[in-house]
Amino acid sequence: MADDSFVSDRDTFHYLLDHHQEIRRSVTNLDNGVETLTESDNEEVAAKIQEHVHAMYGRVEEGRPIRMRDPLFAAIFRHATKVDMNVEETEKGVRVTETSSDQRVAQLIQAHAVVVSKFVERGFAEAHLNHEVPPATETVAAQQDRPLTGQQKEELLAASVQFDRYYIPVLALTNEGKAKPATKAIGRLSDEYDAIYQRVLDALHIVPDQSQDPTRQTIDEVAQLIADGQLKKAHETLEPIRDLTMQRRQQLGIDYPMDVLNEYHDVMESIVKPAVEMKPADVDKAYLEELKQAASGASEMWTEVEQTKFPAKLFGFDKEATQKLNASIAAERAAITALNRALADGDAKTVLKAAKGLKPPFAKVYKSFGDFSGLK
Ligand code: HEM
């Protein structure tokens, strides 16, 4: 480990550790690293801080490691080429900006800055200790840069299936205004969610802060709304999760068959929602034009659904469940055809009825992916 400057470097940080009580330090975490200010009113100590940091800057720049017995320091030096260090002398010490464009290295830099603060606080008592490398907390965005392995994709698909099995009943039952079964369903989702989420994290090798998981927060909120009897609001609060999980899967390049249904759902709602509010007298040319466009979009998207494979094994379907699903898919196609026929006919009442008619068979298709057992 010995190199030319080793002895003088060691003397310097021993001096600093000796005088740790005369040093003050503040650390500001940046997105990509830290900004630190380390100073002393004692001129000699201030000069030694500057000397130390210049020497360490040299070690990082030139990759001459020190303190390799300490895992955190060893890790910093392993990634030394990715560390950008900028040292500015102040009157009483140094202001250092240390950053990295690599998220993981930025994390190591932040952890190292905490250790330096502990040196300042506790002197030799801390310097004798070793310091662990913090667990990786990669974001989904960082993960995106690397393609997932086949096994990771399979794990995430299985976790998605498991999630939907408990999520869909809550969505359906709150929509149908069934308070008691909805209470059971949200209880089950809440109980199972942490394990499912952990499965996703394990598959992606990420360890984010669980308290910041928006889905967990939404589930808790929805449980409260259901307990308060606000089923409609609970339903609306829960709905965005579907789009959120779909977006995450798309970011990660995961083809989850249900997402084709999720996309269709939005087009279908854009047809059904206005029709529910309208009376035949409200039907005018502009509405019919718009509806024609939407109906043609729905038809196209449903073709995609028809061409999507919903593997029985992945979803745990037996023969009967598969037959039921196929029958519901055919029923939605019939509803789309009926809507187009009504539009060609132009009768306002029939058009509105046909528009609303898209929902029940779709709901059946969607509900086939939920587990409704034991919720009565
Ligand atoms: C009271 C004692 C010490 C003070 C005041 C001090 C101060 C500093 C400061 C200001 C930096 C720039 C980075 C930052 O601000 O976070 C730094 C970096 C560094 N220090 Fe110290 N230090 C002390 C003790 C030590 C000891 C005992 C070692 C053991 C070898 C050490 C090794 C390093 C290394 C390797 C770096 C560069 C690596 C990096 O910044 O990522 N320091 N130190």
Short mmCIF file of C-alpha atoms in Angstrom, two decimals, residues 218-238:
data_model
loop_
_atom_site.label_atom_id
_atom_site.label_comp_id
_atom_site.label_asym_id
_atom_site.label_seq_id
_atom_site.Cartn_x
_atom_site.Cartn_y
_atom_site.Cartn_z
CA THR A 218 -52.87 5.04 -2.51
CA ILE A 219 -53.90 1.65 -1.14
CA ASP A 220 -53.97 3.05 2.40
CA GLU A 221 -55.98 6.03 1.22
CA VAL A 222 -58.46 3.83 -0.63
CA ALA A 223 -58.90 1.60 2.43
CA GLN A 224 -59.87 4.68 4.43
CA LEU A 225 -62.30 5.90 1.77
CA ILE A 226 -64.02 2.52 1.64
CA ALA A 227 -64.27 2.47 5.43
CA ASP A 228 -65.91 5.90 5.21
CA GLY A 229 -68.39 4.60 2.65
CA GLN A 230 -67.01 6.74 -0.17
CA LEU A 231 -66.89 4.01 -2.77
CA LYS A 232 -67.02 6.21 -5.83
CA LYS A 233 -64.12 8.32 -4.63
CA ALA A 234 -62.23 5.15 -3.67
CA HIS A 235 -62.71 3.85 -7.20
CA GLU A 236 -61.43 7.06 -8.76
CA THR A 237 -58.44 7.15 -6.40
CA LEU A 238 -57.49 3.60 -7.28
#
